[in-house]
mmCIF file of C-alpha atoms in Angstrom:
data_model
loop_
_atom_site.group_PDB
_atom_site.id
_atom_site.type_symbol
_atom_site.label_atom_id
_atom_site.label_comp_id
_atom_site.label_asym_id
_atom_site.label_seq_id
_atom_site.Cartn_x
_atom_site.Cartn_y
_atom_site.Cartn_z
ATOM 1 C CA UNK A 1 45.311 -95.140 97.652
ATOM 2 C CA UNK A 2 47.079 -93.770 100.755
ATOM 3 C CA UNK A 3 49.507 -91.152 100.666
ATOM 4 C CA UNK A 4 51.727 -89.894 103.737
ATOM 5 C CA UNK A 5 54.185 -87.053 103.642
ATOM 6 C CA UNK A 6 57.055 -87.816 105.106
ATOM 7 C CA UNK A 7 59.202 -85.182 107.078
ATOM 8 C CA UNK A 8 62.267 -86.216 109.651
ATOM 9 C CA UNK A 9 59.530 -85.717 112.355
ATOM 10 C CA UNK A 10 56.870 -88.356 110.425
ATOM 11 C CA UNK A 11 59.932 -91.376 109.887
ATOM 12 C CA UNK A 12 58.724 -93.360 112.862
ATOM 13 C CA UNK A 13 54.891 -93.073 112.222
ATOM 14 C CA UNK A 14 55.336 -93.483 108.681
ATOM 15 C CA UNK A 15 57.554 -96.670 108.825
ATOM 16 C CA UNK A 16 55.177 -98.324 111.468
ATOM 17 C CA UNK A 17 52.185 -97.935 109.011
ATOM 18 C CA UNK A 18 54.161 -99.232 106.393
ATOM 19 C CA UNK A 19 55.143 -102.123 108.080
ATOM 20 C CA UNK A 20 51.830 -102.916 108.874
ATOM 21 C CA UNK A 21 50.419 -102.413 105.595
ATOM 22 C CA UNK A 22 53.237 -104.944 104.411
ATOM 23 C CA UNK A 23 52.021 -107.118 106.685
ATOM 24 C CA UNK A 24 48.977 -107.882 104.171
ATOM 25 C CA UNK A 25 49.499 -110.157 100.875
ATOM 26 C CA UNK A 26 49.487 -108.092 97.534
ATOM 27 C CA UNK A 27 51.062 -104.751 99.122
ATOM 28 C CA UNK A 28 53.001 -102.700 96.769
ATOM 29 C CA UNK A 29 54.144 -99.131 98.335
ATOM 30 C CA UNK A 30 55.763 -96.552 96.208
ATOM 31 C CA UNK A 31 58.615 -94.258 98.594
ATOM 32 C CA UNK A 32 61.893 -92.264 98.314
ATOM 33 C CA UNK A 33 65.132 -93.854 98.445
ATOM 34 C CA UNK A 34 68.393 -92.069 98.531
ATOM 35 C CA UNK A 35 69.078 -92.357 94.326
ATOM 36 C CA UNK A 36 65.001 -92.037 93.097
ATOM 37 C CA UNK A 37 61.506 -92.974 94.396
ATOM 38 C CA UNK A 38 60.918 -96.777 94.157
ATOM 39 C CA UNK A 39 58.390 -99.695 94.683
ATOM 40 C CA UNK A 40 58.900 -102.147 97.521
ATOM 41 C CA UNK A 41 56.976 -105.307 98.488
ATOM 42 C CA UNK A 42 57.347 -108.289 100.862
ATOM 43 C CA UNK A 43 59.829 -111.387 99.594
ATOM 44 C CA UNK A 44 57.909 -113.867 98.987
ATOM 45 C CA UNK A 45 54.754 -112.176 98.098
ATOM 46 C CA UNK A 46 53.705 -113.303 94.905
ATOM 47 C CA UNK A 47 50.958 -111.545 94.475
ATOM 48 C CA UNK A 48 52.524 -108.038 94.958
ATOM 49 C CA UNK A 49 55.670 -109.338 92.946
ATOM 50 C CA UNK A 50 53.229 -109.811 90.220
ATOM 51 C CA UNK A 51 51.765 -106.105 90.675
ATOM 52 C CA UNK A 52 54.953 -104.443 90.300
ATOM 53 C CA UNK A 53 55.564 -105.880 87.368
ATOM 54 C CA UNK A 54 52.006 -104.638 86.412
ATOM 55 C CA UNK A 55 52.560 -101.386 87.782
ATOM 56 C CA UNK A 56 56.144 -100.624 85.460
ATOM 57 C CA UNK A 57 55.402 -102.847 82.064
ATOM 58 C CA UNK A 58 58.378 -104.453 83.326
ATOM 59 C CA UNK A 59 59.150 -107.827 81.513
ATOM 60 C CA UNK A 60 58.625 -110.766 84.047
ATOM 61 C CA UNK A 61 62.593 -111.889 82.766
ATOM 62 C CA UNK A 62 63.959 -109.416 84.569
ATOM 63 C CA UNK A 63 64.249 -109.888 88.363
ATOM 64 C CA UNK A 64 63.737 -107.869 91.044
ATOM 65 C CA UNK A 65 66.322 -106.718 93.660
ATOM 66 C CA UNK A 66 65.816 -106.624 97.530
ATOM 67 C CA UNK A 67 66.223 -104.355 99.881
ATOM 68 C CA UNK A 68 68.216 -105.395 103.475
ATOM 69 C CA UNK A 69 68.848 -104.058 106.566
ATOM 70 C CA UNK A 70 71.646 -106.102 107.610
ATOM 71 C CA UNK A 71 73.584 -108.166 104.266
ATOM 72 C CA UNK A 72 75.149 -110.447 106.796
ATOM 73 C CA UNK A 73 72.022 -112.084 107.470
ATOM 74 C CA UNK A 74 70.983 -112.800 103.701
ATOM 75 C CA UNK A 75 72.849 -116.712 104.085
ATOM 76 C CA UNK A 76 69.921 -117.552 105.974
ATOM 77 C CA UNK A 77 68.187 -116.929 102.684
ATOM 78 C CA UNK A 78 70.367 -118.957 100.810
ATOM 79 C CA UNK A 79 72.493 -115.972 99.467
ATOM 80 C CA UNK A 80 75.945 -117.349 98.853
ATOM 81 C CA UNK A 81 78.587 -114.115 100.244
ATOM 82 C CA UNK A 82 81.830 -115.316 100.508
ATOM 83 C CA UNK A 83 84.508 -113.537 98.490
ATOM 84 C CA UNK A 84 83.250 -110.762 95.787
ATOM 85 C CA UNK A 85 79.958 -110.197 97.404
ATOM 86 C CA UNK A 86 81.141 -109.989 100.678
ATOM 87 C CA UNK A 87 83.866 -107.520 100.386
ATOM 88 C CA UNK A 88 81.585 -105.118 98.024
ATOM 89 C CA UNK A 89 79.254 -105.129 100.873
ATOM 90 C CA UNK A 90 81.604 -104.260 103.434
ATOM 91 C CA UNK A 91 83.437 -101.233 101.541
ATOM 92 C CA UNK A 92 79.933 -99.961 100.397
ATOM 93 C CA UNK A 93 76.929 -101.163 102.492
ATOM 94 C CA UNK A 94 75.079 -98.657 103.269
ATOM 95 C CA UNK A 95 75.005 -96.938 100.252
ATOM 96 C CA UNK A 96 73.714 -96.755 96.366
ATOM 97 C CA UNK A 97 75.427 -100.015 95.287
ATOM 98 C CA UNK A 98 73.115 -102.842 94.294
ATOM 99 C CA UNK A 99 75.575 -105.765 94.252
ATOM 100 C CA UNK A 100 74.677 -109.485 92.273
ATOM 101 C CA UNK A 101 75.502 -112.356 94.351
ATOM 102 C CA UNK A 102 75.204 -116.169 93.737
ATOM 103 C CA UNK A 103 72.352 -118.504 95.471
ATOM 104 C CA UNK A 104 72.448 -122.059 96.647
ATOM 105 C CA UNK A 105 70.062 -123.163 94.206
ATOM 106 C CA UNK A 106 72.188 -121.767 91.282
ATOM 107 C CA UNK A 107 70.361 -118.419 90.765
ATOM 108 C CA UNK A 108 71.060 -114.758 91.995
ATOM 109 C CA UNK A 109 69.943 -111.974 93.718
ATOM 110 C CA UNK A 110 70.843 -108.218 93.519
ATOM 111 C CA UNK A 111 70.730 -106.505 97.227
ATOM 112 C CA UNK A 112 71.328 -102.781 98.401
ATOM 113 C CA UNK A 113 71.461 -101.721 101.936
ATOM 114 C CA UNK A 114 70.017 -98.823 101.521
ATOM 115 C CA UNK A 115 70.847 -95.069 103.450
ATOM 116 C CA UNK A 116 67.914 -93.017 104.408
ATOM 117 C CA UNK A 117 65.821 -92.804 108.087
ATOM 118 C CA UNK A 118 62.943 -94.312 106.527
ATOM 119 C CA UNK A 119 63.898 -97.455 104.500
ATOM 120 C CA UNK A 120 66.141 -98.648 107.584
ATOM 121 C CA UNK A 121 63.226 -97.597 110.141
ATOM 122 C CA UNK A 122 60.958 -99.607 108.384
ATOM 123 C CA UNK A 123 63.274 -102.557 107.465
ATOM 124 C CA UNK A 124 63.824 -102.822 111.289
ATOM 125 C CA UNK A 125 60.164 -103.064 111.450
ATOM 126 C CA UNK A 126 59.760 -106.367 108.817
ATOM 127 C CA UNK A 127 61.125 -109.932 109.781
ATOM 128 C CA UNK A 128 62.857 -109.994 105.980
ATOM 129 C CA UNK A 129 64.043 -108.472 102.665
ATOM 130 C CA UNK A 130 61.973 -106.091 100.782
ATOM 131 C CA UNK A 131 61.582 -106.472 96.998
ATOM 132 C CA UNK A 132 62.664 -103.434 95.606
ATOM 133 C CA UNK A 133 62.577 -101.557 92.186
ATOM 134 C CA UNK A 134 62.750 -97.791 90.927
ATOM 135 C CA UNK A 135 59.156 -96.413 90.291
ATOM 136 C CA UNK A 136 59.312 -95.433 86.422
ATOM 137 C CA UNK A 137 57.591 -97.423 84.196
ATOM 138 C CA UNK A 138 60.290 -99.828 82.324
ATOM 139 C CA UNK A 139 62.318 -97.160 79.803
ATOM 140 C CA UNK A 140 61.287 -94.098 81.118
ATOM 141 C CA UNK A 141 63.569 -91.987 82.831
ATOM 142 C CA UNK A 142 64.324 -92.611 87.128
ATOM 143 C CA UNK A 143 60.997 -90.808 88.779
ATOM 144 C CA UNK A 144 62.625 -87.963 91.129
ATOM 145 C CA UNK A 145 59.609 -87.163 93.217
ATOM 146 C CA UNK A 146 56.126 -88.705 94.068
ATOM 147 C CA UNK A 147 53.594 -87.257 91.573
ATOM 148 C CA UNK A 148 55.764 -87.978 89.019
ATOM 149 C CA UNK A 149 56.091 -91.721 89.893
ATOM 150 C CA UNK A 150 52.522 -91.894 90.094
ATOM 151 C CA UNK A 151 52.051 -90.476 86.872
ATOM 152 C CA UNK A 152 53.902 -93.161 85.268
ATOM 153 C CA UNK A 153 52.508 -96.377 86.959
ATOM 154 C CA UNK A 154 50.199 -98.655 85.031
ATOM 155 C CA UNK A 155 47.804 -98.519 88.030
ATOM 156 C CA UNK A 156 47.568 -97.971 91.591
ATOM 157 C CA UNK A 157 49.966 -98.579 94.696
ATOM 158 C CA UNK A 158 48.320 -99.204 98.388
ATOM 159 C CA UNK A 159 50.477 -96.721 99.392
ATOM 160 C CA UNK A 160 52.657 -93.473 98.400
ATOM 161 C CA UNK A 161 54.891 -91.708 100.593
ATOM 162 C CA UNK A 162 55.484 -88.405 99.510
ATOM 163 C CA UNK A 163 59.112 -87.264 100.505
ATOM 164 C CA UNK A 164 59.301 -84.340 98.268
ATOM 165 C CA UNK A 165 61.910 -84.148 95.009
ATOM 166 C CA UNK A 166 64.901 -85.861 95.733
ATOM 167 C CA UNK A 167 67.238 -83.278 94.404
ATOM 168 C CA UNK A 168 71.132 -82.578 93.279
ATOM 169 C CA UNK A 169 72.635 -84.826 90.744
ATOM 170 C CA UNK A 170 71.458 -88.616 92.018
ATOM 171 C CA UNK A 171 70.617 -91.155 90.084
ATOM 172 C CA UNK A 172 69.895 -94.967 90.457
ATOM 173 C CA UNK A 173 72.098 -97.256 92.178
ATOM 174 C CA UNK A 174 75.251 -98.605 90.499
ATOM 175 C CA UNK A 175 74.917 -102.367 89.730
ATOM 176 C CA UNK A 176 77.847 -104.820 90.423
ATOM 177 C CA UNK A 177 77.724 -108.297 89.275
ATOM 178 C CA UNK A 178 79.999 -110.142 91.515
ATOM 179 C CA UNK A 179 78.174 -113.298 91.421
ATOM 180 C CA UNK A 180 81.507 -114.690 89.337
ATOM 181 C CA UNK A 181 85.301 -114.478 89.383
ATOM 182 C CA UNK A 182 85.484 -110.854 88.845
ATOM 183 C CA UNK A 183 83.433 -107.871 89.143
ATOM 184 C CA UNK A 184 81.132 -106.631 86.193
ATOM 185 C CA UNK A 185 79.533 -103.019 85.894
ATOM 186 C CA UNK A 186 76.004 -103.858 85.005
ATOM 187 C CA UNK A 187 74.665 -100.112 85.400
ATOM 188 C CA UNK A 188 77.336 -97.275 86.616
ATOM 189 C CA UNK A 189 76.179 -95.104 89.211
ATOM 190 C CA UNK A 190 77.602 -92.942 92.275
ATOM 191 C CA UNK A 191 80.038 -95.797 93.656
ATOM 192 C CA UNK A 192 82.657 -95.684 91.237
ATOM 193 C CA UNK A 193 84.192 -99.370 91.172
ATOM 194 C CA UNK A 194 87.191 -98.630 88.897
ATOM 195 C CA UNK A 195 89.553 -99.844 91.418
ATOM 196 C CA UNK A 196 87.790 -103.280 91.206
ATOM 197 C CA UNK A 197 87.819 -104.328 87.928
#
């Protein structure tokens, strides 16, 4: 396994690897957001969807969100924005909202654009979405820096980018579901959505 330090000096170098690394089938990389430290992988990479799921005991039910550099552009991947979704998104996007919007094909997806150098360097870098997930293993508590995200994983991640503890009083991403007529608080978090319900 790999592991990079990341400093504001390092962003650059550290997203191009990434990218690269990403670039290969199965890659799962474990990195600091702005909430906790999380797993990311290509869309569309079945193998390294299947590895996360591995990697956290997570139950193959629940899906995975995705990461975005730009919401507007998810219609191109059949993400269905128009009313809820797209007002969420403008209000709060960038930021530690995950919001639930409906699909053409009947399903949903959760999305965050997310707010630190190095996610939005390296989601400049890769032509789509990133699978996305925070790095504890499924009901253990939100991993706040690297070697404790390691610690927890049921195996090994191609990469780990070591950002230091992600300190103060953050914690995971509030989840909206506005995939229907009105707006449902799936997991609070710091965006407060009180005025929206």
């Amino acid at each position: 396994m790999k592991r990079l330090h990341l400093t504001a000096e390092t962003v650059e170098q550290i997203s191009a690897q990434l990218a690269e690394l990403l670039s290969r089938d199965g890659t799962v990389l474990l990195l600091p957001t702005e909430t906790v430290y999380g797993l990311v992988a290509r869309v569309g990479d079945h193998a390294a969807e299947k590895r996360i799921f591995e990697l956290k005991h997570r139950n193959v039910s629940k899906k995975l969100g995705w990461f975005v550099s730009d919401w507007r552009k998810l219609s191109e991947y059949g993400v269905l924005l128009a009313g809820l979704p797209e007002k969420l998104a403008t209000a709060y996007c960038p930021g530690p909202l995950t919001i639930i919007a409906p699909c053409r094909d009947g399903s949903t997806v959760g999305f965050r654009v997310p707010d630190t150098p190095l996610l939005a360097s390296l989601l400049a870098k890769v032509p789509g979405p990133l699978l996305q997930t925070s790095a504890n293993c499924s009901g253990m508590p939100d991993a706040r820096d690297c070697d404790e995200a390691l610690a927890q994983l049921n195996g090994e991640v191609d990469c780990a980018v070591d950002g230091g503890a992600i300190e103060g009083d953050i914690i995971a991403s509030t989840v909206a579901d506005a995939s229907g007529d009105k707006i449902r608080i799936l997991r609070p978090g710091p965006v407060d959505l009180q005025k929206w319900l």
